[in-house]
PDB file of C-alpha atoms in Angstrom:
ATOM      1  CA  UNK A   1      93.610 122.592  72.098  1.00 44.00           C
ATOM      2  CA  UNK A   2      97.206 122.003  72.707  1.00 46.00           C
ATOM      3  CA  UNK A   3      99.728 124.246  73.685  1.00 52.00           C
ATOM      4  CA  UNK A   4     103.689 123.441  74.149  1.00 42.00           C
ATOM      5  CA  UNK A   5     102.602 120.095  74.766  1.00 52.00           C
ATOM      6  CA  UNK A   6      99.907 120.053  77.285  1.00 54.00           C
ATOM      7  CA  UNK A   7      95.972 120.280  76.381  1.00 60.00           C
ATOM      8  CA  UNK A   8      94.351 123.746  77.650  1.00 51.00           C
ATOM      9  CA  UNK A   9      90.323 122.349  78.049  1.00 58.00           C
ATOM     10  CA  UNK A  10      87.205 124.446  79.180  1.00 65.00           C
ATOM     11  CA  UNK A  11      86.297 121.258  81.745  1.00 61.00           C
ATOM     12  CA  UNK A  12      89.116 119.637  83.688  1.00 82.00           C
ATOM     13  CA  UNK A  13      86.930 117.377  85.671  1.00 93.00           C
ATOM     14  CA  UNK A  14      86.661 114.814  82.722  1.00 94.00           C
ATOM     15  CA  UNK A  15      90.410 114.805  82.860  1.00 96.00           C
ATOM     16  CA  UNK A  16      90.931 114.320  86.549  1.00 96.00           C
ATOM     17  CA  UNK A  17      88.617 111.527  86.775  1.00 97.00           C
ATOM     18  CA  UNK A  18      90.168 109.652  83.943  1.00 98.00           C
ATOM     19  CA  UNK A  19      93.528 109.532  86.121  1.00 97.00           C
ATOM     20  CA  UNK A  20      92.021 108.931  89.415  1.00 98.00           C
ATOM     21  CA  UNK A  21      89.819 105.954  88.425  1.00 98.00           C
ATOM     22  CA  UNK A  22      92.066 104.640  85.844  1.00 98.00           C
ATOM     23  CA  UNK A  23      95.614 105.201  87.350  1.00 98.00           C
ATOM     24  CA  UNK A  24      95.245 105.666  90.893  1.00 98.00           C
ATOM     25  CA  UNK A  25      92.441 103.183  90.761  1.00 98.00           C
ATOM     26  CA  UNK A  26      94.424 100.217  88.975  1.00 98.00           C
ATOM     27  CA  UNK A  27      97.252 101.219  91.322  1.00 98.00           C
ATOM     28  CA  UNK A  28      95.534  99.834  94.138  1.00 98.00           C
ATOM     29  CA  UNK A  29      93.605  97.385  92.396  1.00 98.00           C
ATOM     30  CA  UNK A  30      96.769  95.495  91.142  1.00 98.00           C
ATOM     31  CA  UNK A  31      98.899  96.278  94.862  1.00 98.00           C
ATOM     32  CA  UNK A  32      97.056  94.202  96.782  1.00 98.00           C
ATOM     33  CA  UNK A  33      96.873  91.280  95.145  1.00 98.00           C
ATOM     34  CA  UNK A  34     100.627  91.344  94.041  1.00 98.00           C
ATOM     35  CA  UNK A  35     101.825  91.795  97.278  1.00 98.00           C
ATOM     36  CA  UNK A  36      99.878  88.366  98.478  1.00 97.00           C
ATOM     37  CA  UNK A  37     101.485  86.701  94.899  1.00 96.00           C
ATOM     38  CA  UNK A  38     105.176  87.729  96.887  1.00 96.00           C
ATOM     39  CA  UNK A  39     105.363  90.915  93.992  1.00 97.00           C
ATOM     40  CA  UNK A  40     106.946  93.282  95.667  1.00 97.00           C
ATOM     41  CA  UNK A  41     107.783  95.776  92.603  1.00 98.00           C
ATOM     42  CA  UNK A  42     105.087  97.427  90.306  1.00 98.00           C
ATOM     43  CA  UNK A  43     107.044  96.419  87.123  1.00 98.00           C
ATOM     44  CA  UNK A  44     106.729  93.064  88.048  1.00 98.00           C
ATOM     45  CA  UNK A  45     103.651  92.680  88.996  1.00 98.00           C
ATOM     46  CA  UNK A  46     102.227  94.820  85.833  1.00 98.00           C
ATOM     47  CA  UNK A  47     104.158  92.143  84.019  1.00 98.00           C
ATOM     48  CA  UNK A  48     102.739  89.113  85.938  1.00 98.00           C
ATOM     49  CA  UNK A  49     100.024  87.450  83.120  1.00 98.00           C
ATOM     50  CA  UNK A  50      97.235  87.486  85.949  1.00 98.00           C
ATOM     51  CA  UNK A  51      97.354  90.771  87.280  1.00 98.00           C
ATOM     52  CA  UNK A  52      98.305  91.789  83.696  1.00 98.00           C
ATOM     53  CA  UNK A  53      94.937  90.334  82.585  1.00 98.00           C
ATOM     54  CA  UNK A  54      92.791  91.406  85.615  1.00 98.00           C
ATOM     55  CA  UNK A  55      94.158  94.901  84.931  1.00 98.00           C
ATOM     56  CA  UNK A  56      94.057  95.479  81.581  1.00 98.00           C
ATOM     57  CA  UNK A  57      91.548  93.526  80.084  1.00 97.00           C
ATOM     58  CA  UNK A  58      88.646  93.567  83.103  1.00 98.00           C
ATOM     59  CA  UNK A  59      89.297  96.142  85.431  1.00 98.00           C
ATOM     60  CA  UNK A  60      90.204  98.988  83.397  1.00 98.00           C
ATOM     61  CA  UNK A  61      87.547  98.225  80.848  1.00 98.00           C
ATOM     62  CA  UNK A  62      85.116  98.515  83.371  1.00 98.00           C
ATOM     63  CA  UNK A  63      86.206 101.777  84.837  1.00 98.00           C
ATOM     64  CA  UNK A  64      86.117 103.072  81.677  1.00 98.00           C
ATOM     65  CA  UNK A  65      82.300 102.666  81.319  1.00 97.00           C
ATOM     66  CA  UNK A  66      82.281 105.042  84.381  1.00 98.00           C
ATOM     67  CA  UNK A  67      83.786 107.789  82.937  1.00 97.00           C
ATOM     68  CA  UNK A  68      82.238 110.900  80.974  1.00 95.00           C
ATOM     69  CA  UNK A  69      83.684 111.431  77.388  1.00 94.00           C
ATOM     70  CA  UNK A  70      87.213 112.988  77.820  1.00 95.00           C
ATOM     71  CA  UNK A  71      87.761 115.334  74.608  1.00 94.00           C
ATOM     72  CA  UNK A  72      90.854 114.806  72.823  1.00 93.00           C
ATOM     73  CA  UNK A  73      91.877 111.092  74.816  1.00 95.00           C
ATOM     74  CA  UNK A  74      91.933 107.695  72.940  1.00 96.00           C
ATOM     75  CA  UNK A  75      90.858 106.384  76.146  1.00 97.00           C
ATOM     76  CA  UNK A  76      92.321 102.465  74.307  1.00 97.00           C
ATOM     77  CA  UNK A  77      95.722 104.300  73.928  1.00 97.00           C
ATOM     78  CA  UNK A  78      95.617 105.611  77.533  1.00 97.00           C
ATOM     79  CA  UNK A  79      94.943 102.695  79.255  1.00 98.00           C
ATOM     80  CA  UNK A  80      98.268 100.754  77.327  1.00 98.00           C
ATOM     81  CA  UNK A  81     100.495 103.492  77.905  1.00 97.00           C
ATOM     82  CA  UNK A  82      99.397 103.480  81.501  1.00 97.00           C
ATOM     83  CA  UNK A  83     100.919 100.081  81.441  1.00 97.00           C
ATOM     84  CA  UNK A  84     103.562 100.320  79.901  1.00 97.00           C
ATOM     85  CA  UNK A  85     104.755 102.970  81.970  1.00 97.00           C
ATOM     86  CA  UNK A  86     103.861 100.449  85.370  1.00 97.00           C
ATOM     87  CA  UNK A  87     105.559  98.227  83.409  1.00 97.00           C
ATOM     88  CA  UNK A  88     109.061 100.255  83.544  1.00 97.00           C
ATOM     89  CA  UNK A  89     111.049  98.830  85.841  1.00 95.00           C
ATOM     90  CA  UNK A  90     113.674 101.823  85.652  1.00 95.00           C
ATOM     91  CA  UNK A  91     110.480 103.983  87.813  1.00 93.00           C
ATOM     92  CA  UNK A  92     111.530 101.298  90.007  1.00 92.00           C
ATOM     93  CA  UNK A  93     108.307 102.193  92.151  1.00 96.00           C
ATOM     94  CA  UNK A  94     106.869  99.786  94.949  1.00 98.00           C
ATOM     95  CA  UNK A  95     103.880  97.760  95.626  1.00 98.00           C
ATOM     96  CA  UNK A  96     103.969  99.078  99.834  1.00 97.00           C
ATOM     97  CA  UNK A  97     103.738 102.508  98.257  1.00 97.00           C
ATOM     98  CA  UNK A  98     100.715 101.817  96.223  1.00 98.00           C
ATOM     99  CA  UNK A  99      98.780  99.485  98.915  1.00 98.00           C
ATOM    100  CA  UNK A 100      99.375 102.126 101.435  1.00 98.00           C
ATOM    101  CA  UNK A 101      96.319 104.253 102.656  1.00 98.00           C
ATOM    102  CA  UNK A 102      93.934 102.066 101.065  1.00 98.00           C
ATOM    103  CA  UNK A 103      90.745 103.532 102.540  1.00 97.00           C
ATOM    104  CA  UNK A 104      92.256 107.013 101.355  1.00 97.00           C
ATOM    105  CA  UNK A 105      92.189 106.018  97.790  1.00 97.00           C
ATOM    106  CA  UNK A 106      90.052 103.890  97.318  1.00 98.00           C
ATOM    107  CA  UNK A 107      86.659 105.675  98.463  1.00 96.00           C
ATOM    108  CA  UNK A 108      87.405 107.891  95.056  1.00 96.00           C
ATOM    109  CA  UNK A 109      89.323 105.331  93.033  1.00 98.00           C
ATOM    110  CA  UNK A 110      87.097 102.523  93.339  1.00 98.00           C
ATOM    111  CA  UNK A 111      83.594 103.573  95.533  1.00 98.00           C
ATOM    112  CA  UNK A 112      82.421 105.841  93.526  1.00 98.00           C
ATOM    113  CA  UNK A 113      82.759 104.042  90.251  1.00 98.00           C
ATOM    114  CA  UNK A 114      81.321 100.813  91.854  1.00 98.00           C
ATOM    115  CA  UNK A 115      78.431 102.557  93.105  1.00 98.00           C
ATOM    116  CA  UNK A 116      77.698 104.264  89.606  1.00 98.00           C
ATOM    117  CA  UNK A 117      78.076 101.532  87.781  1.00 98.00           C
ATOM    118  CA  UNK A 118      75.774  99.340  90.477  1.00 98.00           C
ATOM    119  CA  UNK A 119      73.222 102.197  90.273  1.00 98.00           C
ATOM    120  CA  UNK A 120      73.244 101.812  86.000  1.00 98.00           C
ATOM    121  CA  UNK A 121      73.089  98.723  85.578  1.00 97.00           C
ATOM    122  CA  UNK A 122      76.614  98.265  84.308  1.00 98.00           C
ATOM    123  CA  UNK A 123      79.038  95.636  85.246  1.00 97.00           C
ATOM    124  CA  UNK A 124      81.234  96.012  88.101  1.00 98.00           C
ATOM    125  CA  UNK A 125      82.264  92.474  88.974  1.00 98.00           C
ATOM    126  CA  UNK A 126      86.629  93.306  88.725  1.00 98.00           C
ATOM    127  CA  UNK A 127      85.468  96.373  91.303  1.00 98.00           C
ATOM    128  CA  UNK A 128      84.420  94.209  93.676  1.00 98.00           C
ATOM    129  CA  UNK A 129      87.408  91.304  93.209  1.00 98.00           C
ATOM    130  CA  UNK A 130      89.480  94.496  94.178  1.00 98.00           C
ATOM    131  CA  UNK A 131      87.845  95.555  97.301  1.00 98.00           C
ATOM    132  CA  UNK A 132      87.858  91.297  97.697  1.00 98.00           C
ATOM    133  CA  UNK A 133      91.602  92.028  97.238  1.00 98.00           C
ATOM    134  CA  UNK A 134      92.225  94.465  99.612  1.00 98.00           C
ATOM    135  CA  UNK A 135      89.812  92.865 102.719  1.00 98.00           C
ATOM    136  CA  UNK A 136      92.014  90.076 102.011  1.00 98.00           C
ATOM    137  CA  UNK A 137      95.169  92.196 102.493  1.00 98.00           C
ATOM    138  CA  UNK A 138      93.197  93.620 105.644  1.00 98.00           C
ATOM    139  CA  UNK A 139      93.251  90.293 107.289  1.00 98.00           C
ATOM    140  CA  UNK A 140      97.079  90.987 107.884  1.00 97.00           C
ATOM    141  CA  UNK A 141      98.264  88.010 107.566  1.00 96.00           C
ATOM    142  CA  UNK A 142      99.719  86.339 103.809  1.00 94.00           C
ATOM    143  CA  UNK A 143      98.897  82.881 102.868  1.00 93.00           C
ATOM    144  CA  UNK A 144     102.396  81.227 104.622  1.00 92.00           C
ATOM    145  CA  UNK A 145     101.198  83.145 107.564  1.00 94.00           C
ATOM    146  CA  UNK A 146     103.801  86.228 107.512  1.00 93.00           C
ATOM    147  CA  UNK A 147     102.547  89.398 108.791  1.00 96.00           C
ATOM    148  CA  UNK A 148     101.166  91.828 106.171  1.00 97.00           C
ATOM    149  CA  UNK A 149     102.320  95.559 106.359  1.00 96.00           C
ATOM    150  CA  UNK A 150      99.182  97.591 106.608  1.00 97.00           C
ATOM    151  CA  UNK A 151      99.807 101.260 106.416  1.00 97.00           C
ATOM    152  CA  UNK A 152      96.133 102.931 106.945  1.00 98.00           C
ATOM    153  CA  UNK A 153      95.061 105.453 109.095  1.00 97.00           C
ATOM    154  CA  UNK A 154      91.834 103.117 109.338  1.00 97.00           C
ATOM    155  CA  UNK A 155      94.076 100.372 109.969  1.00 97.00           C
ATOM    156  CA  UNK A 156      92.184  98.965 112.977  1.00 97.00           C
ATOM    157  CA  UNK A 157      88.976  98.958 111.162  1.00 97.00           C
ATOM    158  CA  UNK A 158      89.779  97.378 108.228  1.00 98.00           C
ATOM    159  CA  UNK A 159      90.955  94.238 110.202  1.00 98.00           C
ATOM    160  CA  UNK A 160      87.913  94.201 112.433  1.00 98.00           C
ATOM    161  CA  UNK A 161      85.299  94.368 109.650  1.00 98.00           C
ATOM    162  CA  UNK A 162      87.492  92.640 107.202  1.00 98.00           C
ATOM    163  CA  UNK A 163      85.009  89.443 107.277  1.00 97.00           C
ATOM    164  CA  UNK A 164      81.584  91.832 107.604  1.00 98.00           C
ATOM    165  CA  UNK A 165      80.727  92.955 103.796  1.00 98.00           C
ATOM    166  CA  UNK A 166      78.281  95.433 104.810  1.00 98.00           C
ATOM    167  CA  UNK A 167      80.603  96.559 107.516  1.00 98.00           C
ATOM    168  CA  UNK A 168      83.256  96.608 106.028  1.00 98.00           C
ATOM    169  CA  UNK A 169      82.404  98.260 102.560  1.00 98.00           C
ATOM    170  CA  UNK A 170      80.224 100.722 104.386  1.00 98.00           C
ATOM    171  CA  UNK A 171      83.565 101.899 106.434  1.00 97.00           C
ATOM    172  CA  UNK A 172      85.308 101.968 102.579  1.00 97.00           C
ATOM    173  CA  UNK A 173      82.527 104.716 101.645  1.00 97.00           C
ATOM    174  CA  UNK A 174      79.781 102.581 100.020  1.00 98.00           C
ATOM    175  CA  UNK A 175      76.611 104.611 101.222  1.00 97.00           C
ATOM    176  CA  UNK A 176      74.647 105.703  97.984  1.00 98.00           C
ATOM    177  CA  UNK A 177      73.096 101.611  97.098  1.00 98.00           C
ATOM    178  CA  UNK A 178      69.610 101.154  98.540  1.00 98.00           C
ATOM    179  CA  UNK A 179      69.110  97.944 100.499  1.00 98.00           C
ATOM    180  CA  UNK A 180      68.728  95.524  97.771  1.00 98.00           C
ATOM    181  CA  UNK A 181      71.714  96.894  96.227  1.00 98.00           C
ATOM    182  CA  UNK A 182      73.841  96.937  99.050  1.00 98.00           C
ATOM    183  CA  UNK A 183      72.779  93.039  99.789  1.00 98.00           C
ATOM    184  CA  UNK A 184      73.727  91.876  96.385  1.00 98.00           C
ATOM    185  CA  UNK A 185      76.947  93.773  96.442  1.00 98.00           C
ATOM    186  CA  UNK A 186      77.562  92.334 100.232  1.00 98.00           C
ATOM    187  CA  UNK A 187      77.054  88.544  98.275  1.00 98.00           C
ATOM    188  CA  UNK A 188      79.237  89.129  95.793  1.00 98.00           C
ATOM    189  CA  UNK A 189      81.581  90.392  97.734  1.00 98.00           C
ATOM    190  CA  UNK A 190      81.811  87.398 100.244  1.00 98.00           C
ATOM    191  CA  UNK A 191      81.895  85.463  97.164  1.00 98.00           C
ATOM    192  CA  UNK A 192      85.242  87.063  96.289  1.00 98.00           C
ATOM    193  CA  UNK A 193      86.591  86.707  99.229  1.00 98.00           C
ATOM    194  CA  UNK A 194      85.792  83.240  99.890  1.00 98.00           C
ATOM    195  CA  UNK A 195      87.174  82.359  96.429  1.00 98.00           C
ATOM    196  CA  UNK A 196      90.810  84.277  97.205  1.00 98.00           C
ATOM    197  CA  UNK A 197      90.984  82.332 100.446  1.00 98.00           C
ATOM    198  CA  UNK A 198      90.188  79.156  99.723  1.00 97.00           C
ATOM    199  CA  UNK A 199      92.428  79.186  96.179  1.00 98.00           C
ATOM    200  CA  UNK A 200      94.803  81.356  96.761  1.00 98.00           C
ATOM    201  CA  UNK A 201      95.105  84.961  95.677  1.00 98.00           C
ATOM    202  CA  UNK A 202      96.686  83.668  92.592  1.00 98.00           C
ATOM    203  CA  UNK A 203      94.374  80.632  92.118  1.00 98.00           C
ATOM    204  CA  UNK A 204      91.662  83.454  92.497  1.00 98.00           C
ATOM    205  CA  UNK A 205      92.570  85.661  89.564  1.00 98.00           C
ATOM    206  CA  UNK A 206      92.832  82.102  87.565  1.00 97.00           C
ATOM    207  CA  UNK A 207      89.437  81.606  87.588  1.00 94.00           C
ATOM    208  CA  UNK A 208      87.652  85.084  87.532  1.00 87.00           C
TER     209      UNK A 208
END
């Protein structure tokens, strides 16, 4: 029930994941491939039509298979308001503050609903464009050949595994996929990335 405002609720944990895999996890979903587009301000780059898209339309609607039913949310209305509000430039908040301490975030953000959705059968494929994303950012350099800012504790194995899959998404957390699984999710990984380097970050989210 609600109370001054706020919802009092037996469970929490419904709750908690809803804002970890759908805010924190778009967060760094949208960062990274923003800051290779040149975006340097959330507002902007929630406004961009791509990342927009990707977002909204693909990302978010797969995380939200993930998540258990959360009592009292219209899950729809959450997800807009979540960007309108990255939308606001007056938060005025930064896309360095959101791509920093990827492998931090991202293990609950974006591992854990990858690997339930690989292990259900559901789809997953704007999961792993995001990891794609962030390997990409790993590399740390942009596509004019500027050094890239990477903030991570992990920072020195992100850009040594950056071009191993298994590696590489083993060091983000992936560990629960049996072989098979983990091999397909390796492929379509590399497929990712070999799409956002040969067209382009932006020419990238054009075609997924």
């Amino acid at each position: 029930y609600c109370k001054a405002g706020a919802m009092v609720v037996e469970d929490v944990e419904p709750y908690e994941l809803m804002k970890i895999r759908l805010l924190n996890g778009s967060h760094s979903a949208l960062s990274y491939p923003a800051y290779l587009m040149g975006i340097r301000s959330v507002d902007e780059a929630a406004t961009n039509p791509l990342i927009h898209r990707f977002i909204r339309d693909v990302y978010m609607e797969e995380i939200s298979q993930t998540l258990p039913p959360v009592p009292g949310i219209d899950l729809v209305s959450y997800k807009d308001k979540l960007l309108s509000r990255f939308s606001n430039k007056y938060i005025a908040d930064k896309i360095l503050r959101l791509a920093s301490d990827g492998s931090k975030k991202i293990s609950n953000a974006i591992i854990k609903p990858l690997e339930e959705a690989v292990l259900s059968g559901r789809k997953h494929d704007a999961m792993v464009f995001a990891l794609a994303g962030w390997a990409r950012f790993c590399q740390g350099k942009d596509e004019e050949g500027n050094a890239l800012p990477i903030d991570d504790p992990k920072r020195d194995e992100l850009t040594a595994t950056c071009h191993d899959a298994k590696a590489f998404l083993s060091g983000a957390g992936v560990s629960r996929l049996n072989g098979a699984q983990m091999e397909t999710l390796c492929a379509d990984f590399d497929q990712d990335l070999a799409l956002i380097e040969q067209k382009g970050i932006e020419g990238a989210l054009r075609s997924f």
